[in-house]
Amino acid sequence: FCLEPNGLKRGIPRFKLQCDVGANRKTPAIAVFDVVYHRPLPEKTVITSAKLMRNRVGDRFKFTVNFTVRVPEAEPVEHHNGAIGIDIGFRSLPDGTLRAATIYNSVHKNIEHVIIPNEFVKRMEHIQYLSSEMDQSATKLGQEIKPLLKKRKFIPEKHKKFKFLNRIAKSPAHITLSFEQAYKLGKWVHYESGLLPEKVEKKAKDWLKQNAKIYREMHHLRKKTLGWRKETYRIIAHDLVSHNLIIGREKMDLTKFAEVKDRDNELSDKARSQRFLVSPSEFIGAIENVAQREGIAVYKVPARNTSKKCSNCDRVHKELRAEVTWTCPGCGMEHDRDENAAKNIAFGAYQKWTSEIGKKASA
Protein backbone atom coordinates (compact mmCIF):
# COMPACT_ATOMS: atom_id res chain seq x y z
CA PHE A 1 0.00 0.00 0.00
CA CYS A 2 1.13 3.52 -0.76
CA LEU A 3 -0.87 6.54 0.41
CA GLU A 4 -0.01 9.90 -1.16
CA PRO A 5 -1.54 13.41 -0.82
CA ASN A 6 -3.77 14.34 -3.74
CA GLY A 7 -4.90 17.91 -3.03
CA LEU A 8 -8.22 19.04 -1.55
CA LYS A 9 -11.85 18.38 -2.41
CA ARG A 10 -14.09 21.18 -1.17
CA GLY A 11 -11.55 21.92 1.52
CA ILE A 12 -11.31 18.26 2.59
CA PRO A 13 -7.97 16.42 2.32
CA ARG A 14 -7.81 13.99 -0.57
CA PHE A 15 -5.39 11.07 -0.96
CA LYS A 16 -4.33 8.65 -3.66
CA LEU A 17 -3.98 5.05 -2.53
CA GLN A 18 -1.94 2.63 -4.64
CA CYS A 19 -1.90 -1.10 -3.94
CA ASP A 20 -1.03 -4.33 -5.68
CA VAL A 21 -4.18 -6.32 -6.55
CA GLY A 22 -2.38 -8.94 -8.62
CA ALA A 23 -2.49 -12.63 -7.69
CA ASN A 24 1.07 -13.16 -8.86
CA ARG A 25 3.79 -11.37 -6.90
CA LYS A 26 6.12 -11.47 -9.90
CA THR A 27 3.72 -9.49 -12.08
CA PRO A 28 2.13 -6.80 -9.89
CA ALA A 29 -1.14 -5.19 -10.93
CA ILE A 30 -1.33 -1.72 -9.41
CA ALA A 31 -4.76 -0.24 -8.71
CA VAL A 32 -5.28 3.39 -7.69
CA PHE A 33 -8.03 4.35 -5.25
CA ASP A 34 -9.33 7.81 -4.50
CA VAL A 35 -9.52 8.40 -0.74
CA VAL A 36 -11.47 11.36 0.66
CA TYR A 37 -10.78 12.19 4.30
CA HIS A 38 -14.28 13.21 5.43
CA ARG A 39 -13.89 13.19 9.20
CA PRO A 40 -10.76 13.43 11.34
CA LEU A 41 -9.77 10.34 13.31
CA PRO A 42 -9.39 10.68 17.09
CA GLU A 43 -5.92 11.44 18.37
CA LYS A 44 -3.47 8.52 18.72
CA THR A 45 -5.49 6.39 16.29
CA VAL A 46 -3.37 3.76 14.55
CA ILE A 47 -4.19 2.05 11.23
CA THR A 48 -3.41 -1.60 11.99
CA SER A 49 -4.33 -3.26 8.68
CA ALA A 50 -6.08 -2.82 5.37
CA LYS A 51 -8.10 -5.38 3.44
CA LEU A 52 -8.81 -5.27 -0.27
CA MET A 53 -12.35 -6.31 -1.25
CA ARG A 54 -13.78 -7.10 -4.67
CA ASN A 55 -17.56 -6.85 -5.04
CA ARG A 56 -19.65 -7.51 -8.12
CA VAL A 57 -21.85 -4.62 -9.16
CA GLY A 58 -23.99 -5.69 -12.08
CA ASP A 59 -21.63 -7.35 -14.56
CA ARG A 60 -18.55 -5.49 -13.32
CA PHE A 61 -16.33 -5.63 -10.27
CA LYS A 62 -15.65 -2.83 -7.84
CA PHE A 63 -12.60 -2.82 -5.58
CA THR A 64 -12.78 -1.24 -2.14
CA VAL A 65 -10.29 -1.04 0.71
CA ASN A 66 -11.39 -1.55 4.33
CA PHE A 67 -9.08 -0.11 6.97
CA THR A 68 -8.92 -1.51 10.48
CA VAL A 69 -7.97 1.11 13.05
CA ARG A 70 -7.19 0.96 16.74
CA VAL A 71 -8.89 3.89 18.45
CA PRO A 72 -8.01 4.88 22.01
CA GLU A 73 -10.88 4.28 24.41
CA ALA A 74 -12.99 7.40 24.66
CA GLU A 75 -13.52 8.86 28.10
CA PRO A 76 -17.24 8.84 28.97
CA VAL A 77 -18.92 12.22 29.17
CA GLU A 78 -19.79 12.71 32.85
CA HIS A 79 -21.81 15.92 32.96
CA HIS A 80 -25.32 15.99 31.51
CA ASN A 81 -28.22 18.33 31.98
CA GLY A 82 -30.62 16.52 29.70
CA ALA A 83 -31.02 13.72 27.18
CA ILE A 84 -31.91 12.98 23.58
CA GLY A 85 -34.82 10.62 22.92
CA ILE A 86 -35.20 8.77 19.61
CA ASP A 87 -38.43 7.12 18.54
CA ILE A 88 -37.76 4.72 15.65
CA GLY A 89 -40.55 4.02 13.20
CA PHE A 90 -41.65 3.98 9.59
CA ARG A 91 -44.70 6.19 9.18
CA SER A 92 -46.11 7.16 5.78
CA LEU A 93 -46.85 10.87 5.37
CA PRO A 94 -49.43 12.45 3.03
CA ASP A 95 -46.74 13.92 0.75
CA GLY A 96 -45.34 10.46 -0.06
CA THR A 97 -42.32 10.67 2.25
CA LEU A 98 -41.55 8.32 5.15
CA ARG A 99 -40.85 9.35 8.73
CA ALA A 100 -37.96 7.14 9.83
CA ALA A 101 -37.52 8.54 13.34
CA THR A 102 -38.45 11.39 15.67
CA ILE A 103 -35.77 13.01 17.83
CA TYR A 104 -36.33 15.13 20.95
CA ASN A 105 -33.64 17.19 22.68
CA SER A 106 -34.68 17.90 26.28
CA VAL A 107 -32.15 20.75 26.64
CA HIS A 108 -33.19 22.77 23.60
CA LYS A 109 -36.80 21.49 23.76
CA ASN A 110 -36.83 20.94 20.02
CA ILE A 111 -38.23 18.14 17.86
CA GLU A 112 -36.66 16.87 14.64
CA HIS A 113 -37.94 14.28 12.20
CA VAL A 114 -35.74 12.00 10.12
CA ILE A 115 -37.46 11.92 6.75
CA ILE A 116 -36.90 9.51 3.88
CA PRO A 117 -37.62 11.76 0.88
CA ASN A 118 -40.08 10.98 -1.87
CA GLU A 119 -37.23 10.69 -4.39
CA PHE A 120 -35.68 7.83 -2.39
CA VAL A 121 -39.03 6.04 -2.13
CA LYS A 122 -39.62 6.39 -5.89
CA ARG A 123 -36.14 5.12 -6.66
CA MET A 124 -36.65 2.02 -4.52
CA GLU A 125 -40.07 1.44 -6.08
CA HIS A 126 -38.43 1.68 -9.51
CA ILE A 127 -35.77 -0.84 -8.42
CA GLN A 128 -38.49 -3.21 -7.21
CA TYR A 129 -40.32 -2.75 -10.52
CA LEU A 130 -37.18 -3.61 -12.53
CA SER A 131 -36.56 -6.63 -10.32
CA SER A 132 -40.14 -7.82 -10.76
CA GLU A 133 -39.97 -7.43 -14.56
CA MET A 134 -36.76 -9.46 -14.77
CA ASP A 135 -38.11 -12.10 -12.40
CA GLN A 136 -41.16 -12.62 -14.62
CA SER A 137 -39.05 -13.02 -17.75
CA ALA A 138 -36.59 -15.30 -15.89
CA THR A 139 -39.48 -17.48 -14.73
CA LYS A 140 -40.59 -17.89 -18.33
CA LEU A 141 -37.01 -18.73 -19.37
CA GLY A 142 -36.77 -21.36 -16.64
CA GLN A 143 -40.00 -23.01 -17.74
CA GLU A 144 -38.61 -23.31 -21.27
CA ILE A 145 -35.09 -24.59 -20.52
CA LYS A 146 -35.55 -26.79 -17.42
CA PRO A 147 -37.06 -29.74 -19.34
CA LEU A 148 -34.15 -29.59 -21.80
CA LEU A 149 -31.51 -29.54 -19.06
CA LYS A 150 -33.02 -32.48 -17.15
CA LYS A 151 -32.43 -34.94 -20.00
CA ARG A 152 -28.75 -35.56 -19.26
CA LYS A 153 -25.53 -34.07 -17.89
CA PHE A 154 -24.05 -31.72 -20.47
CA ILE A 155 -20.85 -30.82 -18.64
CA PRO A 156 -18.48 -32.89 -16.44
CA GLU A 157 -18.69 -32.66 -12.66
CA LYS A 158 -15.26 -31.02 -12.53
CA HIS A 159 -16.51 -28.08 -14.57
CA LYS A 160 -16.78 -24.87 -12.49
CA LYS A 161 -20.40 -24.36 -13.63
CA PHE A 162 -21.57 -27.93 -12.94
CA LYS A 163 -23.18 -27.20 -9.55
CA PHE A 164 -24.83 -24.05 -10.91
CA LEU A 165 -26.32 -25.87 -13.91
CA ASN A 166 -27.31 -28.90 -11.82
CA ARG A 167 -29.13 -26.65 -9.34
CA ILE A 168 -31.24 -25.20 -12.16
CA ALA A 169 -31.93 -28.56 -13.82
CA LYS A 170 -32.95 -30.38 -10.63
CA SER A 171 -34.98 -27.61 -9.03
CA PRO A 172 -38.67 -28.53 -8.46
CA ALA A 173 -41.35 -27.17 -10.76
CA HIS A 174 -42.59 -24.68 -8.14
CA ILE A 175 -39.07 -23.17 -7.78
CA THR A 176 -38.73 -20.50 -10.43
CA LEU A 177 -35.54 -19.35 -12.12
CA SER A 178 -34.38 -16.07 -10.57
CA PHE A 179 -33.16 -13.18 -12.69
CA GLU A 180 -29.72 -13.53 -11.04
CA GLN A 181 -29.50 -17.14 -12.27
CA ALA A 182 -30.76 -16.13 -15.70
CA TYR A 183 -28.13 -13.39 -15.92
CA LYS A 184 -25.29 -15.74 -14.89
CA LEU A 185 -26.48 -18.36 -17.39
CA GLY A 186 -26.67 -15.79 -20.18
CA LYS A 187 -23.16 -14.44 -19.44
CA TRP A 188 -21.75 -17.96 -19.29
CA VAL A 189 -23.11 -19.13 -22.66
CA HIS A 190 -22.13 -15.78 -24.16
CA TYR A 191 -18.45 -16.38 -23.37
CA GLU A 192 -18.43 -20.21 -23.44
CA SER A 193 -20.93 -21.49 -25.96
CA GLY A 194 -21.25 -24.96 -27.46
CA LEU A 195 -21.61 -26.92 -24.19
CA LEU A 196 -25.39 -26.80 -23.81
CA PRO A 197 -28.21 -27.56 -26.26
CA GLU A 198 -28.43 -24.95 -28.98
CA LYS A 199 -32.00 -24.07 -28.03
CA VAL A 200 -31.00 -23.45 -24.38
CA GLU A 201 -28.07 -21.25 -25.35
CA LYS A 202 -30.15 -19.23 -27.79
CA LYS A 203 -32.88 -18.56 -25.24
CA ALA A 204 -30.31 -17.63 -22.56
CA LYS A 205 -28.53 -15.24 -24.93
CA ASP A 206 -31.83 -13.68 -26.00
CA TRP A 207 -32.76 -13.14 -22.33
CA LEU A 208 -29.38 -11.52 -21.66
CA LYS A 209 -29.70 -9.25 -24.69
CA GLN A 210 -33.13 -8.05 -23.54
CA ASN A 211 -32.29 -7.63 -19.84
CA ALA A 212 -28.56 -6.81 -19.53
CA LYS A 213 -29.10 -3.04 -19.46
CA ILE A 214 -32.01 -3.37 -17.03
CA TYR A 215 -29.89 -5.60 -14.77
CA ARG A 216 -27.02 -3.11 -14.66
CA GLU A 217 -29.38 -0.19 -14.13
CA MET A 218 -31.03 -1.93 -11.17
CA HIS A 219 -27.74 -2.83 -9.46
CA HIS A 220 -26.13 0.58 -9.91
CA LEU A 221 -29.26 2.45 -8.83
CA ARG A 222 -29.69 0.23 -5.77
CA LYS A 223 -26.07 0.68 -4.67
CA LYS A 224 -26.26 4.45 -5.15
CA THR A 225 -29.60 4.80 -3.34
CA LEU A 226 -28.73 2.63 -0.33
CA GLY A 227 -25.34 4.32 -0.11
CA TRP A 228 -27.09 7.70 0.18
CA ARG A 229 -29.22 6.42 3.08
CA LYS A 230 -26.22 4.97 4.89
CA GLU A 231 -24.23 8.20 4.64
CA THR A 232 -27.27 10.28 5.67
CA TYR A 233 -27.72 8.19 8.82
CA ARG A 234 -24.02 8.57 9.65
CA ILE A 235 -24.25 12.36 9.36
CA ILE A 236 -27.35 12.47 11.59
CA ALA A 237 -25.64 10.23 14.15
CA HIS A 238 -22.54 12.45 14.21
CA ASP A 239 -24.73 15.52 14.75
CA LEU A 240 -26.64 13.88 17.63
CA VAL A 241 -23.48 12.84 19.44
CA SER A 242 -21.98 16.33 19.07
CA HIS A 243 -24.50 17.62 21.66
CA ASN A 244 -22.69 15.62 24.40
CA LEU A 245 -25.97 14.39 25.85
CA ILE A 246 -26.92 10.86 26.76
CA ILE A 247 -29.09 9.19 24.13
CA GLY A 248 -32.17 7.07 24.69
CA ARG A 249 -33.79 4.78 22.16
CA GLU A 250 -36.59 2.26 22.34
CA LYS A 251 -35.68 -1.25 23.43
CA MET A 252 -37.03 -3.31 20.57
CA ASP A 253 -36.58 -6.71 18.98
CA LEU A 254 -35.56 -5.85 15.44
CA THR A 255 -36.33 -9.38 14.24
CA LYS A 256 -40.02 -8.41 14.44
CA PHE A 257 -39.26 -5.72 11.88
CA ALA A 258 -37.65 -8.23 9.52
CA GLU A 259 -38.46 -7.94 5.86
CA VAL A 260 -39.14 -11.67 5.55
CA LYS A 261 -42.76 -12.74 6.00
CA ASP A 262 -43.40 -15.68 8.33
CA ARG A 263 -45.97 -16.80 10.87
CA ASP A 264 -44.22 -14.90 13.68
CA ASN A 265 -44.14 -11.66 11.68
CA GLU A 266 -47.50 -9.90 11.62
CA LEU A 267 -46.33 -6.94 9.51
CA SER A 268 -48.30 -6.40 6.33
CA ASP A 269 -46.57 -6.40 2.94
CA LYS A 270 -46.71 -2.60 2.87
CA ALA A 271 -45.27 -2.31 6.39
CA ARG A 272 -42.44 -4.71 5.54
CA SER A 273 -41.67 -2.68 2.43
CA GLN A 274 -41.58 0.52 4.49
CA ARG A 275 -39.35 -1.16 7.07
CA PHE A 276 -36.89 -2.01 4.29
CA LEU A 277 -36.94 1.58 3.02
CA VAL A 278 -36.27 2.97 6.51
CA SER A 279 -33.93 0.21 7.80
CA PRO A 280 -34.18 0.88 11.58
CA SER A 281 -31.21 -1.41 12.30
CA GLU A 282 -28.94 0.66 10.06
CA PHE A 283 -30.01 3.89 11.77
CA ILE A 284 -29.56 2.45 15.28
CA GLY A 285 -26.22 0.96 14.30
CA ALA A 286 -24.95 4.31 13.02
CA ILE A 287 -25.90 6.05 16.27
CA GLU A 288 -24.42 3.40 18.56
CA ASN A 289 -21.16 3.22 16.60
CA VAL A 290 -20.54 6.97 16.79
CA ALA A 291 -21.68 7.15 20.43
CA GLN A 292 -19.31 4.37 21.46
CA ARG A 293 -16.42 6.08 19.69
CA GLU A 294 -17.12 9.42 21.37
CA GLY A 295 -17.92 8.06 24.84
CA ILE A 296 -21.63 8.93 24.80
CA ALA A 297 -23.90 6.54 26.70
CA VAL A 298 -26.88 5.05 24.84
CA TYR A 299 -29.72 3.69 26.99
CA LYS A 300 -32.44 1.29 25.85
CA VAL A 301 -35.80 2.39 27.20
CA PRO A 302 -38.71 -0.10 27.38
CA ALA A 303 -41.14 0.67 24.55
CA ARG A 304 -44.29 -0.05 26.57
CA ASN A 305 -46.63 2.98 26.70
CA THR A 306 -44.04 5.43 25.34
CA SER A 307 -46.64 6.53 22.78
CA LYS A 308 -49.66 6.33 25.12
CA LYS A 309 -48.22 8.05 28.20
CA CYS A 310 -48.66 11.81 28.25
CA SER A 311 -45.23 13.46 28.45
CA ASN A 312 -46.82 16.39 30.30
CA CYS A 313 -48.79 14.69 33.11
CA ASP A 314 -47.70 11.01 32.85
CA ARG A 315 -51.26 9.75 32.42
CA VAL A 316 -51.54 6.65 30.20
CA HIS A 317 -54.25 6.86 27.54
CA LYS A 318 -55.29 3.19 27.61
CA GLU A 319 -58.01 3.59 24.97
CA LEU A 320 -55.54 4.97 22.40
CA ARG A 321 -55.20 2.80 19.30
CA ALA A 322 -53.25 3.75 16.16
CA GLU A 323 -54.13 7.46 16.04
CA VAL A 324 -51.21 9.67 14.96
CA THR A 325 -52.44 12.64 16.99
CA TRP A 326 -54.34 12.48 20.27
CA THR A 327 -55.44 14.60 23.22
CA CYS A 328 -54.55 13.64 26.78
CA PRO A 329 -57.74 12.91 28.78
CA GLY A 330 -55.97 14.12 31.92
CA CYS A 331 -54.44 17.51 31.11
CA GLY A 332 -55.85 18.19 27.64
CA MET A 333 -52.42 18.39 26.01
CA GLU A 334 -52.43 17.61 22.29
CA HIS A 335 -49.75 15.18 21.16
CA ASP A 336 -48.15 13.87 18.01
CA ARG A 337 -47.74 10.17 18.74
CA ASP A 338 -44.07 9.96 17.66
CA GLU A 339 -43.06 13.26 19.24
CA ASN A 340 -44.65 12.28 22.55
CA ALA A 341 -42.82 8.93 22.46
CA ALA A 342 -39.47 10.65 21.81
CA LYS A 343 -40.01 12.88 24.86
CA ASN A 344 -40.83 9.90 27.09
CA ILE A 345 -37.79 8.01 25.80
CA ALA A 346 -35.52 10.99 26.56
CA PHE A 347 -36.94 11.20 30.10
CA GLY A 348 -36.56 7.43 30.59
CA ALA A 349 -32.92 7.55 29.47
CA TYR A 350 -32.21 10.47 31.80
CA GLN A 351 -33.75 8.56 34.71
CA LYS A 352 -31.54 5.57 33.98
CA TRP A 353 -28.45 7.75 33.88
CA THR A 354 -29.24 9.55 37.16
CA SER A 355 -29.94 6.17 38.79
CA GLU A 356 -26.49 4.93 37.71
CA ILE A 357 -24.83 8.11 39.00
CA GLY A 358 -26.61 7.69 42.35
CA LYS A 359 -25.43 4.08 42.67
CA LYS A 360 -21.84 5.07 41.87
CA ALA A 361 -21.94 7.91 44.42
CA SER A 362 -23.32 5.64 47.17
CA ALA A 363 -20.69 2.98 46.41
PDB file of C-alpha atoms in Angstrom, residues 305 308-317 326-335 340 343-344 347:
ATOM      1  CA  ASN A 305     -46.628   2.979  26.703  1.00  0.00           C
ATOM      2  CA  LYS A 308     -49.657   6.329  25.117  1.00  0.00           C
ATOM      3  CA  LYS A 309     -48.223   8.047  28.196  1.00  0.00           C
ATOM      4  CA  CYS A 310     -48.656  11.815  28.251  1.00  0.00           C
ATOM      5  CA  SER A 311     -45.232  13.463  28.448  1.00  0.00           C
ATOM      6  CA  ASN A 312     -46.824  16.390  30.299  1.00  0.00           C
ATOM      7  CA  CYS A 313     -48.787  14.686  33.110  1.00  0.00           C
ATOM      8  CA  ASP A 314     -47.704  11.010  32.849  1.00  0.00           C
ATOM      9  CA  ARG A 315     -51.256   9.747  32.419  1.00  0.00           C
ATOM     10  CA  VAL A 316     -51.542   6.655  30.196  1.00  0.00           C
ATOM     11  CA  HIS A 317     -54.253   6.857  27.542  1.00  0.00           C
ATOM     12  CA  TRP A 326     -54.337  12.483  20.271  1.00  0.00           C
ATOM     13  CA  THR A 327     -55.444  14.596  23.220  1.00  0.00           C
ATOM     14  CA  CYS A 328     -54.555  13.636  26.780  1.00  0.00           C
ATOM     15  CA  PRO A 329     -57.738  12.913  28.776  1.00  0.00           C
ATOM     16  CA  GLY A 330     -55.974  14.117  31.920  1.00  0.00           C
ATOM     17  CA  CYS A 331     -54.440  17.507  31.110  1.00  0.00           C
ATOM     18  CA  GLY A 332     -55.851  18.186  27.640  1.00  0.00           C
ATOM     19  CA  MET A 333     -52.419  18.394  26.013  1.00  0.00           C
ATOM     20  CA  GLU A 334     -52.432  17.609  22.286  1.00  0.00           C
ATOM     21  CA  HIS A 335     -49.746  15.181  21.156  1.00  0.00           C
ATOM     22  CA  ASN A 340     -44.646  12.283  22.549  1.00  0.00           C
ATOM     23  CA  LYS A 343     -40.014  12.876  24.855  1.00  0.00           C
ATOM     24  CA  ASN A 344     -40.832   9.899  27.089  1.00  0.00           C
ATOM     25  CA  PHE A 347     -36.941  11.197  30.099  1.00  0.00           C
TER      26      PHE A 347
END
